[in-house]
């Protein structure tokens, strides 16, 4: 639940790809501990917005502030070090690697020993690896995937793969978690599970969540506030009830089959 202070402030972001205006002058803020949804039709610019926040895309105009520090351009490593993690619309997991090892990749940023020592498992590197493994095991318990810890990710059903991707992001112990359609392609039961995990992360760890999602039932259920994009422009911003009653939003998005 939101406690009021702004953790992430997006100001006047514009992003172009050649002649395509993916984002036009977008501003919104995200408050500490809230679940903030971004919705809108296909191609509206939702993923591009997350890519600007986490430094994958460099917008031509605007700025992004994180806890009051303003950045014109972010790079992915800086963003991760500031405590922002994300999951991807198209899974970015190593399919041949086990669940455990995939989630372990989320710890890379926090590993201090060099890879050579790690490979040899000597001295501080060995102790460090054990500490990282303990964090990863806690995440595996939290996500209730103990039975699959040694299974290659590619052999798991899609819904569980999405859960592993969430685990990989959680392994970074983020303060802000950016989720790009975490429930896409899931059946009803898998969606319910994912909703519960997202809310548990939000409530138990106090993690701020920015969520792109097409399922309006889910969005209305779990988000504190919603931003609505359409053709790269912001057409709505408010509580789920406010957004649901907004004429522009109904015309552009809610009036359709979503
Ligand atoms: N790397 C890129 N190069 C060129 N154009 C891009 C790139 N990424 C996004 N776009 C364009 O920017 C616009 C917004 O795309 P984006 O993927 O952000 O939309 P979206 O709201 O996430 O859509 P969806 O619901 O389909 O995931 C689209 O017109 C898209 O083609
Ligand atoms: Mg997208």
PDB file of C-alpha atoms and ligand atoms in Angstrom:
ATOM      1  CA  UNK A   1       0.000   0.000   0.000  1.00  0.00           C
ATOM      2  CA  UNK A   2       1.169   3.509  -0.822  1.00  0.00           C
ATOM      3  CA  UNK A   3       2.495   5.651   2.019  1.00  0.00           C
ATOM      4  CA  UNK A   4       2.627   8.915   0.124  1.00  0.00           C
ATOM      5  CA  UNK A   5       6.241   9.839  -0.637  1.00  0.00           C
ATOM      6  CA  UNK A   6       7.311   9.717  -4.280  1.00  0.00           C
ATOM      7  CA  UNK A   7       9.991   7.113  -5.042  1.00  0.00           C
ATOM      8  CA  UNK A   8       9.992   7.401  -8.839  1.00  0.00           C
ATOM      9  CA  UNK A   9       9.132  10.550 -10.752  1.00  0.00           C
ATOM     10  CA  UNK A  10       8.808  10.415 -14.537  1.00  0.00           C
ATOM     11  CA  UNK A  11       8.814  13.894 -16.102  1.00  0.00           C
ATOM     12  CA  UNK A  12       7.966  14.846 -19.676  1.00  0.00           C
ATOM     13  CA  UNK A  13       9.452  11.758 -21.283  1.00  0.00           C
ATOM     14  CA  UNK A  14       9.431  11.638 -25.089  1.00  0.00           C
ATOM     15  CA  UNK A  15      10.901   8.729 -27.021  1.00  0.00           C
ATOM     16  CA  UNK A  16      11.125   8.396 -30.793  1.00  0.00           C
ATOM     17  CA  UNK A  17      12.283   5.557 -33.027  1.00  0.00           C
ATOM     18  CA  UNK A  18      12.922   7.243 -36.363  1.00  0.00           C
ATOM     19  CA  UNK A  19       9.508   8.583 -37.304  1.00  0.00           C
ATOM     20  CA  UNK A  20       7.629   6.584 -34.639  1.00  0.00           C
ATOM     21  CA  UNK A  21       6.723   8.538 -31.508  1.00  0.00           C
ATOM     22  CA  UNK A  22       6.617   5.754 -28.950  1.00  0.00           C
ATOM     23  CA  UNK A  23       6.132   8.158 -26.003  1.00  0.00           C
ATOM     24  CA  UNK A  24       4.993  11.793 -26.097  1.00  0.00           C
ATOM     25  CA  UNK A  25       5.576  13.990 -23.071  1.00  0.00           C
ATOM     26  CA  UNK A  26       4.676  11.398 -20.436  1.00  0.00           C
ATOM     27  CA  UNK A  27       4.692  12.374 -16.751  1.00  0.00           C
ATOM     28  CA  UNK A  28       3.572  10.361 -13.740  1.00  0.00           C
ATOM     29  CA  UNK A  29       4.885   9.461 -10.326  1.00  0.00           C
ATOM     30  CA  UNK A  30       5.107   6.279  -8.294  1.00  0.00           C
ATOM     31  CA  UNK A  31       4.750   6.380  -4.527  1.00  0.00           C
ATOM     32  CA  UNK A  32       6.664   4.335  -2.030  1.00  0.00           C
ATOM     33  CA  UNK A  33       5.102   0.867  -1.504  1.00  0.00           C
ATOM     34  CA  UNK A  34       2.287   1.299  -3.997  1.00  0.00           C
ATOM     35  CA  UNK A  35       1.145  -1.000  -6.785  1.00  0.00           C
ATOM     36  CA  UNK A  36       1.088   1.265  -9.842  1.00  0.00           C
ATOM     37  CA  UNK A  37      -0.374  -0.172 -13.041  1.00  0.00           C
ATOM     38  CA  UNK A  38       0.322   0.952 -16.611  1.00  0.00           C
ATOM     39  CA  UNK A  39      -2.416  -0.048 -19.049  1.00  0.00           C
ATOM     40  CA  UNK A  40      -3.305   0.675 -22.666  1.00  0.00           C
ATOM     41  CA  UNK A  41      -3.833  -1.009 -26.038  1.00  0.00           C
ATOM     42  CA  UNK A  42      -1.104  -2.863 -27.936  1.00  0.00           C
ATOM     43  CA  UNK A  43       1.637  -0.526 -29.104  1.00  0.00           C
ATOM     44  CA  UNK A  44       0.598   2.198 -26.625  1.00  0.00           C
ATOM     45  CA  UNK A  45       4.164   2.527 -25.325  1.00  0.00           C
ATOM     46  CA  UNK A  46       3.895   0.598 -22.059  1.00  0.00           C
ATOM     47  CA  UNK A  47       7.003  -1.574 -22.462  1.00  0.00           C
ATOM     48  CA  UNK A  48       8.909   1.406 -23.887  1.00  0.00           C
ATOM     49  CA  UNK A  49       8.095   3.310 -20.697  1.00  0.00           C
ATOM     50  CA  UNK A  50       9.568   0.551 -18.533  1.00  0.00           C
ATOM     51  CA  UNK A  51      12.582   0.435 -20.835  1.00  0.00           C
ATOM     52  CA  UNK A  52      13.155   4.151 -20.234  1.00  0.00           C
ATOM     53  CA  UNK A  53      12.869   3.702 -16.473  1.00  0.00           C
ATOM     54  CA  UNK A  54      15.386   0.885 -16.391  1.00  0.00           C
ATOM     55  CA  UNK A  55      17.856   2.453 -18.781  1.00  0.00           C
ATOM     56  CA  UNK A  56      17.400   0.150 -21.764  1.00  0.00           C
ATOM     57  CA  UNK A  57      16.022   3.025 -23.892  1.00  0.00           C
ATOM     58  CA  UNK A  58      17.353   6.571 -23.705  1.00  0.00           C
ATOM     59  CA  UNK A  59      14.477   9.030 -24.210  1.00  0.00           C
ATOM     60  CA  UNK A  60      15.228  12.130 -26.313  1.00  0.00           C
ATOM     61  CA  UNK A  61      13.438  14.374 -23.825  1.00  0.00           C
ATOM     62  CA  UNK A  62      12.491  14.409 -20.172  1.00  0.00           C
ATOM     63  CA  UNK A  63      13.966  13.117 -16.951  1.00  0.00           C
ATOM     64  CA  UNK A  64      13.429  10.425 -14.356  1.00  0.00           C
ATOM     65  CA  UNK A  65      14.043  10.927 -10.637  1.00  0.00           C
ATOM     66  CA  UNK A  66      14.638   8.128  -8.216  1.00  0.00           C
ATOM     67  CA  UNK A  67      14.298   9.135  -4.552  1.00  0.00           C
ATOM     68  CA  UNK A  68      14.844  12.769  -5.507  1.00  0.00           C
ATOM     69  CA  UNK A  69      17.968  12.160  -7.652  1.00  0.00           C
ATOM     70  CA  UNK A  70      17.305  13.207 -11.226  1.00  0.00           C
ATOM     71  CA  UNK A  71      18.690  11.430 -14.284  1.00  0.00           C
ATOM     72  CA  UNK A  72      18.521  12.477 -17.903  1.00  0.00           C
ATOM     73  CA  UNK A  73      19.840   9.128 -19.026  1.00  0.00           C
ATOM     74  CA  UNK A  74      19.937   6.008 -16.948  1.00  0.00           C
ATOM     75  CA  UNK A  75      22.070   3.012 -17.745  1.00  0.00           C
ATOM     76  CA  UNK A  76      20.889  -0.450 -16.828  1.00  0.00           C
ATOM     77  CA  UNK A  77      23.606  -1.140 -14.302  1.00  0.00           C
ATOM     78  CA  UNK A  78      23.075   2.144 -12.426  1.00  0.00           C
ATOM     79  CA  UNK A  79      19.369   1.468 -12.296  1.00  0.00           C
ATOM     80  CA  UNK A  80      19.893  -2.035 -10.930  1.00  0.00           C
ATOM     81  CA  UNK A  81      22.304  -0.692  -8.313  1.00  0.00           C
ATOM     82  CA  UNK A  82      19.659   1.802  -7.220  1.00  0.00           C
ATOM     83  CA  UNK A  83      17.369  -1.116  -6.466  1.00  0.00           C
ATOM     84  CA  UNK A  84      15.184  -1.373  -9.561  1.00  0.00           C
ATOM     85  CA  UNK A  85      14.576  -4.859 -10.999  1.00  0.00           C
ATOM     86  CA  UNK A  86      12.295  -6.013 -13.779  1.00  0.00           C
ATOM     87  CA  UNK A  87      10.714  -8.985 -15.427  1.00  0.00           C
ATOM     88  CA  UNK A  88      10.223  -9.169 -19.172  1.00  0.00           C
ATOM     89  CA  UNK A  89       7.216  -9.481 -21.455  1.00  0.00           C
ATOM     90  CA  UNK A  90       9.106 -12.209 -23.299  1.00  0.00           C
ATOM     91  CA  UNK A  91      10.855 -14.369 -20.743  1.00  0.00           C
ATOM     92  CA  UNK A  92      14.593 -13.782 -20.437  1.00  0.00           C
ATOM     93  CA  UNK A  93      15.551 -17.005 -18.694  1.00  0.00           C
ATOM     94  CA  UNK A  94      18.279 -19.550 -19.482  1.00  0.00           C
ATOM     95  CA  UNK A  95      16.073 -22.472 -20.545  1.00  0.00           C
ATOM     96  CA  UNK A  96      18.712 -25.162 -20.129  1.00  0.00           C
ATOM     97  CA  UNK A  97      19.714 -24.046 -16.648  1.00  0.00           C
ATOM     98  CA  UNK A  98      17.994 -25.125 -13.432  1.00  0.00           C
ATOM     99  CA  UNK A  99      15.478 -22.989 -11.561  1.00  0.00           C
ATOM    100  CA  UNK A 100      18.055 -22.496  -8.800  1.00  0.00           C
ATOM    101  CA  UNK A 101      20.792 -21.335 -11.172  1.00  0.00           C
ATOM    102  CA  UNK A 102      18.446 -19.008 -13.031  1.00  0.00           C
ATOM    103  CA  UNK A 103      17.402 -17.291  -9.825  1.00  0.00           C
ATOM    104  CA  UNK A 104      21.063 -17.190  -8.795  1.00  0.00           C
ATOM    105  CA  UNK A 105      21.814 -15.016 -11.855  1.00  0.00           C
ATOM    106  CA  UNK A 106      19.758 -12.316 -10.108  1.00  0.00           C
ATOM    107  CA  UNK A 107      22.469 -12.211  -7.432  1.00  0.00           C
ATOM    108  CA  UNK A 108      25.303 -11.357  -9.860  1.00  0.00           C
ATOM    109  CA  UNK A 109      25.149  -7.668  -9.119  1.00  0.00           C
ATOM    110  CA  UNK A 110      25.646  -8.319  -5.437  1.00  0.00           C
ATOM    111  CA  UNK A 111      28.582 -10.691  -5.801  1.00  0.00           C
ATOM    112  CA  UNK A 112      31.823  -9.108  -4.727  1.00  0.00           C
ATOM    113  CA  UNK A 113      34.367 -11.870  -5.263  1.00  0.00           C
ATOM    114  CA  UNK A 114      35.724 -12.244  -8.738  1.00  0.00           C
ATOM    115  CA  UNK A 115      34.506 -15.033 -10.918  1.00  0.00           C
ATOM    116  CA  UNK A 116      37.870 -16.793 -10.869  1.00  0.00           C
ATOM    117  CA  UNK A 117      37.773 -17.249  -7.084  1.00  0.00           C
ATOM    118  CA  UNK A 118      34.138 -18.210  -7.309  1.00  0.00           C
ATOM    119  CA  UNK A 119      34.920 -20.880  -9.861  1.00  0.00           C
ATOM    120  CA  UNK A 120      37.593 -22.304  -7.593  1.00  0.00           C
ATOM    121  CA  UNK A 121      35.302 -21.921  -4.579  1.00  0.00           C
ATOM    122  CA  UNK A 122      38.020 -20.759  -2.241  1.00  0.00           C
ATOM    123  CA  UNK A 123      38.094 -18.477   0.794  1.00  0.00           C
ATOM    124  CA  UNK A 124      35.719 -15.540   0.879  1.00  0.00           C
ATOM    125  CA  UNK A 125      34.209 -16.554  -2.449  1.00  0.00           C
ATOM    126  CA  UNK A 126      32.919 -19.792  -0.993  1.00  0.00           C
ATOM    127  CA  UNK A 127      31.363 -18.079   2.028  1.00  0.00           C
ATOM    128  CA  UNK A 128      29.828 -15.478  -0.222  1.00  0.00           C
ATOM    129  CA  UNK A 129      28.359 -18.078  -2.521  1.00  0.00           C
ATOM    130  CA  UNK A 130      26.764 -19.819   0.466  1.00  0.00           C
ATOM    131  CA  UNK A 131      25.158 -16.555   1.598  1.00  0.00           C
ATOM    132  CA  UNK A 132      23.798 -15.941  -1.894  1.00  0.00           C
ATOM    133  CA  UNK A 133      22.453 -19.476  -2.082  1.00  0.00           C
ATOM    134  CA  UNK A 134      20.640 -18.951   1.217  1.00  0.00           C
ATOM    135  CA  UNK A 135      18.869 -15.891  -0.223  1.00  0.00           C
ATOM    136  CA  UNK A 136      17.952 -17.834  -3.346  1.00  0.00           C
ATOM    137  CA  UNK A 137      16.604 -20.750  -1.296  1.00  0.00           C
ATOM    138  CA  UNK A 138      14.390 -18.345   0.664  1.00  0.00           C
ATOM    139  CA  UNK A 139      12.982 -16.992  -2.592  1.00  0.00           C
ATOM    140  CA  UNK A 140      12.353 -20.520  -3.867  1.00  0.00           C
ATOM    141  CA  UNK A 141      10.410 -21.284  -0.659  1.00  0.00           C
ATOM    142  CA  UNK A 142       8.518 -18.009  -0.893  1.00  0.00           C
ATOM    143  CA  UNK A 143       7.456 -18.750  -4.493  1.00  0.00           C
ATOM    144  CA  UNK A 144       6.605 -22.355  -3.602  1.00  0.00           C
ATOM    145  CA  UNK A 145       8.799 -23.891  -6.294  1.00  0.00           C
ATOM    146  CA  UNK A 146      10.913 -26.137  -4.043  1.00  0.00           C
ATOM    147  CA  UNK A 147       9.890 -29.225  -6.017  1.00  0.00           C
ATOM    148  CA  UNK A 148      11.381 -27.721  -9.188  1.00  0.00           C
ATOM    149  CA  UNK A 149      14.634 -26.269  -7.900  1.00  0.00           C
ATOM    150  CA  UNK A 150      16.833 -28.622  -9.972  1.00  0.00           C
ATOM    151  CA  UNK A 151      14.565 -28.741 -13.048  1.00  0.00           C
ATOM    152  CA  UNK A 152      15.780 -27.033 -16.244  1.00  0.00           C
ATOM    153  CA  UNK A 153      13.499 -24.032 -16.692  1.00  0.00           C
ATOM    154  CA  UNK A 154      12.622 -24.980 -20.272  1.00  0.00           C
ATOM    155  CA  UNK A 155      10.835 -28.109 -19.014  1.00  0.00           C
ATOM    156  CA  UNK A 156       8.461 -26.203 -16.729  1.00  0.00           C
ATOM    157  CA  UNK A 157       4.972 -25.093 -17.749  1.00  0.00           C
ATOM    158  CA  UNK A 158       4.817 -21.461 -18.844  1.00  0.00           C
ATOM    159  CA  UNK A 159       3.117 -20.218 -15.667  1.00  0.00           C
ATOM    160  CA  UNK A 160       5.951 -21.587 -13.527  1.00  0.00           C
ATOM    161  CA  UNK A 161       8.566 -20.106 -15.868  1.00  0.00           C
ATOM    162  CA  UNK A 162       7.015 -16.693 -15.248  1.00  0.00           C
ATOM    163  CA  UNK A 163       7.276 -17.390 -11.525  1.00  0.00           C
ATOM    164  CA  UNK A 164      10.983 -18.216 -11.902  1.00  0.00           C
ATOM    165  CA  UNK A 165      11.471 -14.945 -13.788  1.00  0.00           C
ATOM    166  CA  UNK A 166       9.864 -13.158 -10.828  1.00  0.00           C
ATOM    167  CA  UNK A 167      12.265 -15.066  -8.556  1.00  0.00           C
ATOM    168  CA  UNK A 168      15.244 -13.899 -10.598  1.00  0.00           C
ATOM    169  CA  UNK A 169      14.112 -10.283 -10.195  1.00  0.00           C
ATOM    170  CA  UNK A 170      13.447 -10.781  -6.462  1.00  0.00           C
ATOM    171  CA  UNK A 171      16.974 -12.138  -6.021  1.00  0.00           C
ATOM    172  CA  UNK A 172      18.170  -8.576  -6.652  1.00  0.00           C
ATOM    173  CA  UNK A 173      16.277  -7.585  -3.473  1.00  0.00           C
ATOM    174  CA  UNK A 174      14.758  -4.652  -5.340  1.00  0.00           C
ATOM    175  CA  UNK A 175      13.029  -1.639  -3.854  1.00  0.00           C
ATOM    176  CA  UNK A 176      11.124  -1.138  -7.084  1.00  0.00           C
ATOM    177  CA  UNK A 177       9.948  -4.052  -9.193  1.00  0.00           C
ATOM    178  CA  UNK A 178       8.918  -3.433 -12.811  1.00  0.00           C
ATOM    179  CA  UNK A 179       6.677  -6.221 -14.127  1.00  0.00           C
ATOM    180  CA  UNK A 180       5.895  -6.367 -17.852  1.00  0.00           C
ATOM    181  CA  UNK A 181       2.737  -8.448 -18.269  1.00  0.00           C
ATOM    182  CA  UNK A 182       3.544 -10.998 -15.551  1.00  0.00           C
ATOM    183  CA  UNK A 183       0.244 -12.802 -16.170  1.00  0.00           C
ATOM    184  CA  UNK A 184       0.167 -12.861 -19.966  1.00  0.00           C
ATOM    185  CA  UNK A 185      -0.626 -16.293 -21.383  1.00  0.00           C
ATOM    186  CA  UNK A 186      -1.625 -17.751 -18.019  1.00  0.00           C
ATOM    187  CA  UNK A 187      -4.767 -19.672 -17.125  1.00  0.00           C
ATOM    188  CA  UNK A 188      -7.085 -18.417 -14.383  1.00  0.00           C
ATOM    189  CA  UNK A 189      -5.457 -20.422 -11.617  1.00  0.00           C
ATOM    190  CA  UNK A 190      -1.918 -19.385 -12.600  1.00  0.00           C
ATOM    191  CA  UNK A 191      -3.063 -15.760 -12.678  1.00  0.00           C
ATOM    192  CA  UNK A 192      -4.504 -16.031  -9.185  1.00  0.00           C
ATOM    193  CA  UNK A 193      -1.221 -17.469  -7.918  1.00  0.00           C
ATOM    194  CA  UNK A 194       0.812 -14.724  -9.589  1.00  0.00           C
ATOM    195  CA  UNK A 195      -1.493 -12.025  -8.160  1.00  0.00           C
ATOM    196  CA  UNK A 196      -1.027 -13.449  -4.693  1.00  0.00           C
ATOM    197  CA  UNK A 197       2.784 -13.495  -5.054  1.00  0.00           C
ATOM    198  CA  UNK A 198       2.856  -9.915  -6.312  1.00  0.00           C
ATOM    199  CA  UNK A 199       0.713  -8.726  -3.411  1.00  0.00           C
ATOM    200  CA  UNK A 200       2.800 -10.741  -0.937  1.00  0.00           C
ATOM    201  CA  UNK A 201       6.018  -9.172  -2.278  1.00  0.00           C
ATOM    202  CA  UNK A 202       4.401  -5.747  -1.950  1.00  0.00           C
ATOM    203  CA  UNK A 203       3.134  -6.346   1.570  1.00  0.00           C
ATOM    204  CA  UNK A 204       5.865  -8.517   3.112  1.00  0.00           C
ATOM    205  CA  UNK A 205       8.935  -6.812   1.639  1.00  0.00           C
ATOM    206  CA  UNK A 206       7.402  -3.366   1.119  1.00  0.00           C
ATOM    207  CA  UNK A 207       8.530  -3.467  -2.512  1.00  0.00           C
ATOM    208  CA  UNK A 208       7.050  -0.809  -4.801  1.00  0.00           C
ATOM    209  CA  UNK A 209       5.473  -2.424  -7.864  1.00  0.00           C
ATOM    210  CA  UNK A 210       5.037  -0.985 -11.365  1.00  0.00           C
ATOM    211  CA  UNK A 211       2.918  -3.404 -13.352  1.00  0.00           C
ATOM    212  CA  UNK A 212       1.891  -3.592 -17.004  1.00  0.00           C
ATOM    213  CA  UNK A 213      -1.146  -5.808 -17.388  1.00  0.00           C
ATOM    214  CA  UNK A 214      -3.932  -6.360 -19.913  1.00  0.00           C
ATOM    215  CA  UNK A 215      -6.323  -8.230 -17.616  1.00  0.00           C
ATOM    216  CA  UNK A 216      -8.522  -5.413 -16.317  1.00  0.00           C
ATOM    217  CA  UNK A 217      -9.952  -7.522 -13.505  1.00  0.00           C
ATOM    218  CA  UNK A 218      -6.451  -8.029 -12.151  1.00  0.00           C
ATOM    219  CA  UNK A 219      -5.508  -4.365 -12.600  1.00  0.00           C
ATOM    220  CA  UNK A 220      -8.623  -3.129 -10.814  1.00  0.00           C
ATOM    221  CA  UNK A 221      -8.122  -5.659  -8.013  1.00  0.00           C
ATOM    222  CA  UNK A 222      -4.503  -5.176  -7.108  1.00  0.00           C
ATOM    223  CA  UNK A 223      -3.408  -1.672  -8.101  1.00  0.00           C
ATOM    224  CA  UNK A 224      -3.529   1.482  -6.001  1.00  0.00           C
ATOM    225  CA  UNK A 225      -3.313   3.802  -9.026  1.00  0.00           C
ATOM    226  CA  UNK A 226      -3.352   3.359 -12.794  1.00  0.00           C
ATOM    227  CA  UNK A 227      -1.691   5.246 -15.689  1.00  0.00           C
ATOM    228  CA  UNK A 228      -3.368   4.826 -19.083  1.00  0.00           C
ATOM    229  CA  UNK A 229      -1.359   5.207 -22.297  1.00  0.00           C
ATOM    230  CA  UNK A 230      -2.706   5.324 -25.838  1.00  0.00           C
ATOM    231  CA  UNK A 231      -0.566   5.899 -28.942  1.00  0.00           C
ATOM    232  CA  UNK A 232       2.293   7.100 -26.718  1.00  0.00           C
ATOM    233  CA  UNK A 233       0.171   9.675 -24.906  1.00  0.00           C
ATOM    234  CA  UNK A 234      -1.122   9.628 -21.351  1.00  0.00           C
ATOM    235  CA  UNK A 235      -4.922   9.695 -21.427  1.00  0.00           C
ATOM    236  CA  UNK A 236      -5.711   8.810 -17.828  1.00  0.00           C
ATOM    237  CA  UNK A 237      -4.169   8.662 -14.357  1.00  0.00           C
ATOM    238  CA  UNK A 238      -5.855   7.906 -11.054  1.00  0.00           C
ATOM    239  CA  UNK A 239      -7.375   5.276  -8.826  1.00  0.00           C
ATOM    240  CA  UNK A 240      -8.928   2.238 -10.540  1.00  0.00           C
ATOM    241  CA  UNK A 241     -12.394   3.768 -10.040  1.00  0.00           C
ATOM    242  CA  UNK A 242     -11.367   7.137 -11.468  1.00  0.00           C
ATOM    243  CA  UNK A 243      -9.788   5.518 -14.504  1.00  0.00           C
ATOM    244  CA  UNK A 244     -12.780   3.247 -15.052  1.00  0.00           C
ATOM    245  CA  UNK A 245     -15.036   6.302 -15.178  1.00  0.00           C
ATOM    246  CA  UNK A 246     -12.773   8.332 -17.514  1.00  0.00           C
ATOM    247  CA  UNK A 247     -14.475   8.894 -20.904  1.00  0.00           C
ATOM    248  CA  UNK A 248     -11.202   8.977 -22.886  1.00  0.00           C
ATOM    249  CA  UNK A 249     -10.094   5.708 -21.324  1.00  0.00           C
ATOM    250  CA  UNK A 250     -13.400   4.010 -22.007  1.00  0.00           C
ATOM    251  CA  UNK A 251     -13.277   5.136 -25.630  1.00  0.00           C
ATOM    252  CA  UNK A 252      -9.661   4.132 -26.244  1.00  0.00           C
ATOM    253  CA  UNK A 253      -9.381   0.988 -24.210  1.00  0.00           C
ATOM    254  CA  UNK A 254     -12.050  -0.193 -21.822  1.00  0.00           C
ATOM    255  CA  UNK A 255     -14.772  -0.063 -24.463  1.00  0.00           C
ATOM    256  CA  UNK A 256     -12.946  -2.771 -26.423  1.00  0.00           C
ATOM    257  CA  UNK A 257     -12.789  -6.442 -25.577  1.00  0.00           C
ATOM    258  CA  UNK A 258     -10.218  -6.042 -22.739  1.00  0.00           C
TER     259      UNK A 258
HETATM  260  N1  LIG B   1      13.240  -0.991 -30.326  1.00  0.00           N
HETATM  261  C1  LIG B   1      12.265  -0.429 -31.057  1.00  0.00           C
HETATM  262  N2  LIG B   1      12.507  -0.017 -32.321  1.00  0.00           N
HETATM  263  C2  LIG B   1      11.528   0.567 -33.063  1.00  0.00           C
HETATM  264  N3  LIG B   1      10.278   0.765 -32.624  1.00  0.00           N
HETATM  265  C3  LIG B   1       9.974   0.365 -31.376  1.00  0.00           C
HETATM  266  C4  LIG B   1      10.945  -0.256 -30.535  1.00  0.00           C
HETATM  267  N4  LIG B   1      10.357  -0.567 -29.345  1.00  0.00           N
HETATM  268  C5  LIG B   1       9.089  -0.139 -29.448  1.00  0.00           C
HETATM  269  N5  LIG B   1       8.843   0.405 -30.668  1.00  0.00           N
HETATM  270  C6  LIG B   1       7.580   0.985 -31.141  1.00  0.00           C
HETATM  271  O1  LIG B   1       7.082   1.835 -30.124  1.00  0.00           O
HETATM  272  C7  LIG B   1       5.672   1.711 -30.009  1.00  0.00           C
HETATM  273  C8  LIG B   1       5.315   1.292 -28.585  1.00  0.00           C
HETATM  274  O2  LIG B   1       5.708  -0.070 -28.377  1.00  0.00           O
HETATM  275  P1  LIG B   1       5.678  -0.785 -26.963  1.00  0.00           P
HETATM  276  O3  LIG B   1       6.297  -2.108 -27.145  1.00  0.00           O
HETATM  277  O4  LIG B   1       6.230   0.113 -25.944  1.00  0.00           O
HETATM  278  O5  LIG B   1       4.106  -0.932 -26.748  1.00  0.00           O
HETATM  279  P2  LIG B   1       3.305  -1.738 -25.631  1.00  0.00           P
HETATM  280  O6  LIG B   1       2.308  -0.783 -25.078  1.00  0.00           O
HETATM  281  O7  LIG B   1       4.223  -2.403 -24.680  1.00  0.00           O
HETATM  282  O8  LIG B   1       2.507  -2.821 -26.507  1.00  0.00           O
HETATM  283  P3  LIG B   1       2.115  -4.368 -26.169  1.00  0.00           P
HETATM  284  O9  LIG B   1       0.837  -4.309 -25.371  1.00  0.00           O
HETATM  285  O10 LIG B   1       1.867  -4.948 -27.523  1.00  0.00           O
HETATM  286  O11 LIG B   1       3.248  -5.010 -25.455  1.00  0.00           O
HETATM  287  C9  LIG B   1       5.231   0.716 -31.069  1.00  0.00           C
HETATM  288  O12 LIG B   1       4.833   1.449 -32.211  1.00  0.00           O
HETATM  289  C10 LIG B   1       6.489  -0.077 -31.337  1.00  0.00           C
HETATM  290  O13 LIG B   1       6.493  -0.587 -32.629  1.00  0.00           O
HETATM  291 MG1  LIG B   2       4.629  -4.340 -24.206  1.00  0.00          MG
END
